[in-house]
Amino acid sequence: MRLRNQTWYPILYMFVLTLILSTILIVFGIFTHQRVEDNTRIAFERAVIEVLPIDLPDNISTNQVHQLYTQLIREPDSSSGTALRCIQADSFIAYALPIQGAGFWATIKGVIGIARDQKTVTGISFYEQNETPGLGGEIVNDAFRGQFVGKQLATGTVPLDIRMTTVPVDENSVHAITGATQTSMRLEEFLNAELTAWQQIITGKGK
Amino acid sequence: MPNEKNIKNVVLDTLWRDNPIFRQILGICSALAVTNLVLNTMVMGAAVMFTTALSSLTVSLLRRWTPRVVRMMIETLIIAFYVILFDQTLRAYWPDMSRSLGPYVGLIITNCIIMGRAEAFANSNKPGLSLIDGLLSGLGYAVVLLAVAVIRELFGMGTILGIPMPFFSSNLWDRWIIMVMPPGAFFTLAIIVWIFRTLQFSKQIEAKGTGK
């Protein structure tokens, strides 16, 4: 009891408790760090594999994703700009361009697949987003992503147009998500910025 | 111990008489934010139960050594410790859910229910009873949140736990998009608070009438 009456006791008590709890958290962080890193990497690899024009088994496992990624994907080179290259049986089949930009609530990260003609979209996938579930969060669903497959990238500042559902779409456009105007607009903005920059690089007009 | 209550009183208080959501209107920030999907709400409820139970237990275990002048700092430290532990576990073992809940798990640290139970109960009661009080306070929070989430997901998306529900997922039902947006949470929570409080009030009138 005498110890508790000392003026320095609260400071010492705080210090010791903070030290104990922080140590436990640091140890737990070290223990789970690799797993967290792996989860982030696997999410990216899965997004890349999903946008390629290849047949994937249903419910593909994490190991299969990693195996496929290692087999098919090559780092970007001068001919692919910032896009990863997909090579199957020694022949080039598609580009996988990582994209990211501000969403409604937080950064959206994804990958768009583009065929070797540099125009036809082979798929789009998102591996990080915090959009409103049920609204903007629908960008991860097949119904929205499926619209992109087969679309043609236009040249200019708007390679892909995201239109309201009341307006008909053409070969360069898809429909937005009803009730998620902000997410759709922001996605369109950064997607087109990334695509335009990539087109400029591969056509030699950019740096 | 003058402040000790028996377990029956703890159960009644935390789940009904002093329910953190519809009686004390505590912790409704996250109640409004995560309740547009039932699965997210279940995980959020589990996170709050885990944090409230273990932080109440720890606060109670340390209460004889904790100086009163720094007790709230200590309580915040303990709460933050358990929240970070839960958040890191989600990141490592359930990354999809971690991404889906976003910053709201971290914000449990600021949930008034947890600090409220530490201050009002765990500081002056035995560890076992504090653990039960914390666990049931979290459960009281989770149950009300779940009620809000079921209504919002059903009316807003026509599903429960992502499973399409008859009628609500058909063309006969025009999805109420407002239900999955923030205003939908306000309307639903307000109606639920109104219903539960009316029920509580009529029970009180009955009790007075019968002289209990």
XYZ file of C-alpha atoms in Angstrom:
419
model
C 0.000 0.000 0.000
C 2.921 2.298 0.806
C 4.162 1.818 -2.750
C 0.828 3.000 -4.185
C 1.106 6.288 -2.296
C 4.363 7.251 -4.003
C 3.991 10.056 -6.556
C 5.930 8.102 -9.174
C 3.810 4.949 -8.781
C 1.178 5.822 -11.484
C 3.968 6.535 -13.991
C 5.783 3.313 -13.213
C 2.511 1.367 -13.329
C 1.573 2.830 -16.741
C 5.061 2.154 -18.055
C 5.148 -1.465 -16.927
C 1.629 -2.248 -18.188
C 2.325 -0.550 -21.550
C 5.559 -2.506 -21.848
C 3.847 -5.840 -21.165
C 0.900 -5.252 -23.533
C 3.093 -3.782 -26.299
C 5.464 -6.739 -26.055
C 2.577 -9.193 -26.478
C 1.312 -7.230 -29.514
C 4.764 -7.048 -31.081
C 5.288 -10.788 -30.635
C 1.823 -11.496 -32.073
C 2.568 -9.094 -34.947
C 5.829 -10.889 -35.743
C 4.044 -14.239 -35.545
C 1.289 -13.196 -38.008
C 3.293 -10.780 -40.188
C 4.187 -13.313 -42.865
C 0.601 -14.492 -43.089
C -0.709 -10.937 -43.543
C 1.886 -10.305 -46.266
C 0.955 -13.567 -47.975
C -2.749 -12.651 -47.881
C -2.040 -9.333 -49.609
C 0.142 -11.004 -52.240
C -2.366 -13.778 -52.879
C -5.209 -11.270 -53.257
C -3.176 -9.472 -55.944
C -2.186 -12.699 -57.689
C -5.806 -13.882 -57.694
C -6.902 -10.568 -59.234
C -4.261 -10.914 -61.972
C -5.226 -14.511 -62.778
C -8.932 -13.639 -62.872
C -8.521 -11.046 -65.630
C -6.613 -13.314 -68.025
C -8.301 -15.018 -70.995
C -7.701 -18.510 -69.601
C -10.070 -21.156 -68.272
C -9.988 -21.333 -64.503
C -11.421 -24.147 -62.389
C -14.310 -23.228 -60.053
C -13.231 -22.446 -56.480
C -9.582 -22.265 -57.408
C -7.406 -22.729 -54.323
C -4.779 -20.351 -53.026
C -1.996 -22.749 -53.978
C -3.353 -23.131 -57.518
C -3.537 -19.338 -57.875
C 0.077 -18.972 -56.793
C 1.190 -21.792 -59.095
C -0.593 -20.288 -62.098
C 0.751 -16.839 -61.349
C 4.313 -18.147 -61.174
C 3.897 -20.128 -64.407
C 2.165 -17.463 -66.496
C 3.088 -14.023 -65.302
C 6.245 -12.122 -66.195
C 7.362 -8.734 -64.924
C 6.707 -5.661 -67.129
C 9.249 -4.874 -69.835
C 9.738 -1.969 -72.224
C 7.084 -3.329 -74.604
C 4.378 -3.739 -71.947
C 4.825 -0.452 -70.087
C 3.553 -0.823 -66.527
C 1.530 -3.957 -67.323
C 2.502 -7.475 -66.304
C 2.830 -9.920 -69.199
C 0.999 -13.202 -69.436
C 2.882 -15.847 -71.399
C 1.396 -19.302 -71.966
C 3.262 -22.044 -73.864
C 5.866 -19.526 -75.021
C 3.318 -17.262 -76.627
C 2.243 -13.898 -75.330
C -1.484 -13.851 -74.579
C -2.374 -10.749 -72.557
C -1.382 -7.790 -70.429
C -2.441 -7.399 -66.794
C -2.384 -3.731 -65.886
C -2.503 -2.889 -62.149
C -4.801 0.068 -61.489
C -5.549 2.098 -58.397
C -7.251 5.327 -57.409
C -9.519 7.034 -54.941
C -12.861 5.376 -54.371
C -15.770 6.836 -52.419
C -14.409 5.804 -48.992
C -10.848 4.601 -49.604
C -8.378 3.620 -52.310
C -9.576 1.002 -54.785
C -6.901 -1.339 -56.141
C -7.426 -3.715 -59.020
C -6.147 -5.184 -62.267
C -7.495 -4.889 -65.814
C -6.637 -7.508 -68.427
C -5.991 -6.447 -72.009
C -5.513 -8.822 -74.963
C -2.363 -8.823 -77.113
C -4.106 -6.512 -79.627
C -3.786 -3.866 -76.872
C -7.454 -2.999 -77.281
C -9.735 -5.825 -76.161
C -10.461 -6.004 -72.452
C -10.190 -9.554 -71.110
C -11.421 -8.826 -67.604
C -11.254 -6.598 -64.557
C -10.823 -7.499 -60.909
C -10.489 -5.630 -57.606
C -8.428 -6.884 -54.692
C -8.726 -3.948 -52.316
C -11.735 -1.672 -51.793
C -13.819 -0.250 -48.972
C -16.871 0.892 -50.913
C -20.364 0.734 -49.386
C -21.407 -2.921 -49.174
C -24.396 -3.552 -51.409
C -23.753 -0.391 -53.446
C -20.221 0.627 -54.479
C -18.992 -2.682 -53.061
C -20.794 -4.386 -55.973
C -17.794 -3.566 -58.203
C -16.280 -6.867 -57.047
C -19.263 -8.897 -58.235
C -19.368 -10.820 -61.514
C -22.431 -8.912 -62.739
C -20.474 -5.664 -62.879
C -17.056 -7.031 -63.802
C -18.443 -9.294 -66.515
C -19.568 -6.267 -68.534
C -15.954 -5.323 -69.246
C -15.021 -8.551 -71.016
C -14.747 -8.017 -74.772
C -15.000 -4.219 -74.606
C -12.639 -2.253 -76.866
C -10.379 0.467 -75.490
C -10.934 3.709 -77.357
C -8.021 6.044 -77.951
C -8.061 9.459 -76.313
C -8.799 10.443 -72.733
C -11.755 8.089 -72.216
C -10.780 4.548 -73.265
C -13.727 3.107 -71.329
C -16.952 4.909 -70.545
C -19.082 4.031 -67.496
C -22.623 5.134 -68.262
C -25.868 5.412 -66.319
C -28.090 2.368 -66.657
C -30.671 4.359 -68.630
C -28.178 5.042 -71.432
C -27.407 2.222 -73.919
C -23.820 0.953 -73.977
C -21.578 0.376 -76.980
C -18.267 -1.429 -77.507
C -16.339 1.151 -75.424
C -18.745 1.451 -72.504
C -20.325 -0.387 -69.578
C -23.177 0.374 -67.200
C -22.560 1.972 -63.797
C -23.931 0.472 -60.585
C -27.383 1.760 -59.663
C -27.202 3.739 -56.415
C -23.404 3.917 -56.483
C -22.866 7.011 -58.607
C -19.841 8.218 -56.646
C -18.004 4.888 -56.833
C -18.799 4.533 -60.532
C -17.610 8.060 -61.330
C -14.401 7.699 -59.349
C -13.680 4.301 -60.845
C -14.205 5.671 -64.346
C -11.887 8.582 -63.601
C -8.891 6.629 -62.315
C -9.406 3.687 -64.673
C -9.272 5.995 -67.665
C -6.282 7.889 -66.269
C -4.374 4.621 -65.847
C -5.400 3.296 -69.274
C -4.543 6.538 -71.043
C -1.116 6.650 -69.385
C -0.479 3.022 -70.347
C -1.607 3.572 -73.955
C 0.762 6.518 -74.224
C 3.674 4.437 -72.927
C 3.141 1.488 -75.248
C 2.571 3.660 -78.300
C 5.725 5.585 -77.477
C 3.921 8.880 -76.854
C 4.520 8.856 -73.139
C 7.698 8.792 -71.147
C -18.714 -6.233 -1.786
C -21.418 -3.529 -1.844
C -21.482 -3.084 -5.651
C -21.674 -6.725 -6.555
C -24.782 -7.931 -8.254
C -25.874 -11.452 -8.756
C -25.599 -13.061 -12.167
C -29.341 -12.874 -12.811
C -29.296 -9.120 -12.389
C -26.258 -8.846 -14.654
C -28.026 -10.836 -17.374
C -31.225 -8.796 -17.108
C -29.406 -5.473 -17.003
C -27.040 -6.064 -19.899
C -29.521 -7.717 -22.251
C -32.735 -5.917 -21.377
C -33.077 -3.297 -18.618
C -29.873 -1.388 -19.504
C -29.231 -2.687 -22.998
C -26.344 -0.614 -24.376
C -28.073 0.156 -27.658
C -31.766 0.684 -27.087
C -31.577 1.814 -23.457
C -28.275 3.660 -23.146
C -27.880 4.561 -26.864
C -24.160 3.746 -26.682
C -21.901 2.515 -29.468
C -24.336 3.433 -32.223
C -21.598 4.810 -34.512
C -20.555 1.300 -35.481
C -24.162 0.117 -35.156
C -25.003 2.461 -38.016
C -21.872 1.781 -40.033
C -21.624 -1.977 -40.335
C -25.230 -3.132 -40.269
C -25.935 -3.276 -44.002
C -24.672 -6.874 -44.155
C -25.602 -9.554 -41.620
C -22.233 -11.355 -41.842
C -20.253 -8.153 -41.190
C -22.546 -7.403 -38.258
C -22.002 -10.854 -36.752
C -18.226 -10.435 -36.882
C -18.463 -6.906 -35.486
C -20.696 -8.201 -32.673
C -18.174 -10.953 -31.934
C -15.367 -8.385 -31.860
C -17.247 -6.196 -29.370
C -18.143 -9.213 -27.192
C -14.515 -10.374 -27.197
C -13.186 -6.911 -26.343
C -15.792 -6.041 -23.712
C -15.488 -9.393 -21.946
C -11.696 -9.534 -21.824
C -11.141 -5.840 -21.098
C -13.659 -6.010 -18.221
C -11.888 -9.110 -16.905
C -8.459 -7.454 -17.117
C -9.634 -4.175 -15.576
C -11.202 -6.136 -12.722
C -8.085 -8.270 -12.195
C -5.900 -5.153 -12.002
C -8.317 -2.978 -10.023
C -6.498 -3.325 -6.681
C -3.190 -2.092 -8.167
C -4.502 0.504 -10.623
C -4.081 4.074 -9.317
C -7.387 5.992 -9.583
C -5.723 9.016 -11.201
C -4.677 7.036 -14.291
C -7.439 4.432 -14.362
C -9.093 5.717 -17.543
C -5.782 5.719 -19.393
C -5.207 2.168 -18.210
C -8.693 1.133 -19.354
C -8.140 2.668 -22.796
C -4.780 0.901 -23.038
C -6.334 -2.464 -22.183
C -9.239 -1.968 -24.621
C -6.849 -0.930 -27.417
C -4.739 -4.016 -26.720
C -7.644 -6.420 -27.251
C -8.963 -4.551 -30.297
C -5.554 -4.626 -31.996
C -5.278 -8.329 -31.165
C -8.669 -9.019 -32.813
C -7.891 -6.799 -35.805
C -4.529 -8.468 -36.409
C -6.155 -11.910 -36.123
C -8.719 -10.943 -38.774
C -5.981 -9.596 -41.063
C -4.030 -12.805 -40.751
C -6.766 -15.444 -40.769
C -9.836 -13.818 -42.378
C -8.494 -11.153 -44.753
C -11.722 -10.798 -46.753
C -13.661 -9.913 -43.625
C -10.893 -7.607 -42.458
C -11.058 -5.726 -45.773
C -14.850 -5.669 -45.602
C -15.017 -4.177 -42.094
C -12.297 -1.674 -42.943
C -11.572 0.827 -40.174
C -14.544 -0.105 -37.994
C -12.737 -2.828 -36.055
C -10.095 -0.306 -34.995
C -12.836 2.113 -33.983
C -14.110 -0.367 -31.365
C -11.483 1.261 -29.117
C -13.705 4.336 -28.994
C -16.906 2.362 -28.398
C -18.488 3.849 -25.269
C -20.004 0.509 -24.193
C -16.589 -0.993 -23.437
C -15.267 1.950 -21.459
C -18.694 2.248 -19.819
C -18.614 -1.338 -18.514
C -15.012 -0.983 -17.348
C -15.840 2.182 -15.415
C -19.291 1.295 -14.141
C -18.819 -2.381 -13.369
C -15.382 -3.993 -13.736
C -13.685 -1.373 -11.546
C -15.716 -2.423 -8.517
C -16.581 -6.097 -9.090
C -14.877 -9.466 -9.059
C -13.213 -10.767 -12.269
C -15.688 -13.585 -12.943
C -18.740 -11.366 -12.681
C -17.004 -8.640 -14.724
C -16.250 -11.154 -17.479
C -19.923 -12.176 -17.620
C -21.053 -8.540 -17.529
C -18.698 -7.643 -20.389
C -19.656 -10.658 -22.456
C -23.379 -10.049 -22.050
C -23.087 -6.304 -22.672
C -21.395 -7.189 -25.955
C -24.141 -9.709 -26.643
C -26.827 -7.090 -25.903
C -25.128 -4.848 -28.451
C -24.720 -7.652 -31.001
C -28.347 -8.814 -30.813
C -29.753 -5.355 -31.520
C -27.221 -4.823 -34.306
C -28.219 -8.129 -35.832
C -31.892 -7.117 -35.810
C -30.970 -3.898 -37.638
C -28.769 -5.800 -40.111
C -31.399 -8.423 -40.974
C -33.946 -5.710 -41.805
C -31.453 -3.637 -43.812
C -29.994 -6.503 -45.853
C -33.406 -8.036 -46.507
C -35.132 -4.834 -47.642
C -32.054 -3.355 -49.309
C -30.631 -6.381 -51.102
C -33.267 -9.093 -50.834
C -30.814 -11.440 -49.108
C -29.838 -12.614 -45.625
C -26.202 -13.664 -45.191
C -25.972 -13.321 -48.965
C -28.668 -15.980 -49.533
C -31.516 -14.741 -51.761
C -34.813 -14.680 -49.854
C -38.147 -15.629 -51.426
C -40.164 -12.627 -52.608
C -37.497 -10.072 -51.576
C -35.047 -11.297 -54.222
C -37.714 -11.635 -56.907
C -38.860 -9.065 -59.422
C -41.910 -8.413 -57.233
C -39.715 -6.577 -54.713
C -38.098 -3.316 -55.726
C -34.913 -3.093 -53.628
C -34.992 -0.244 -51.105
C -31.520 1.089 -51.834
C -31.821 3.619 -49.029
C -31.795 0.727 -46.549
C -28.182 -0.177 -47.316
C -27.144 3.468 -47.219
C -26.510 5.380 -43.949
C -30.054 6.874 -43.689
C -31.495 3.336 -43.702
C -29.515 2.592 -40.536
C -30.914 5.657 -38.778
C -34.536 4.807 -39.638
C -34.200 1.137 -38.712
C -32.339 1.735 -35.458
C -34.799 4.446 -34.406
C -37.757 2.127 -35.038
C -36.103 -0.722 -33.122
C -35.294 1.561 -30.162
C -38.905 2.764 -30.219
C -40.310 -0.791 -30.221
C -38.039 -2.065 -27.426
C -38.600 0.985 -25.255
C -42.375 0.724 -25.724
C -42.185 -2.929 -24.668
C -40.076 -2.012 -21.636
C -42.481 0.784 -20.706
C -45.554 -1.453 -20.911
C -43.758 -4.048 -18.704
C -43.034 -1.338 -16.150
C -46.702 -0.212 -16.151
C -47.758 -3.855 -15.711
C -45.316 -4.302 -12.834
C -46.601 -1.149 -11.131
C -50.210 -2.309 -11.638
C -49.535 -5.663 -10.006
C -47.450 -4.013 -7.284
C -44.265 -5.957 -8.125
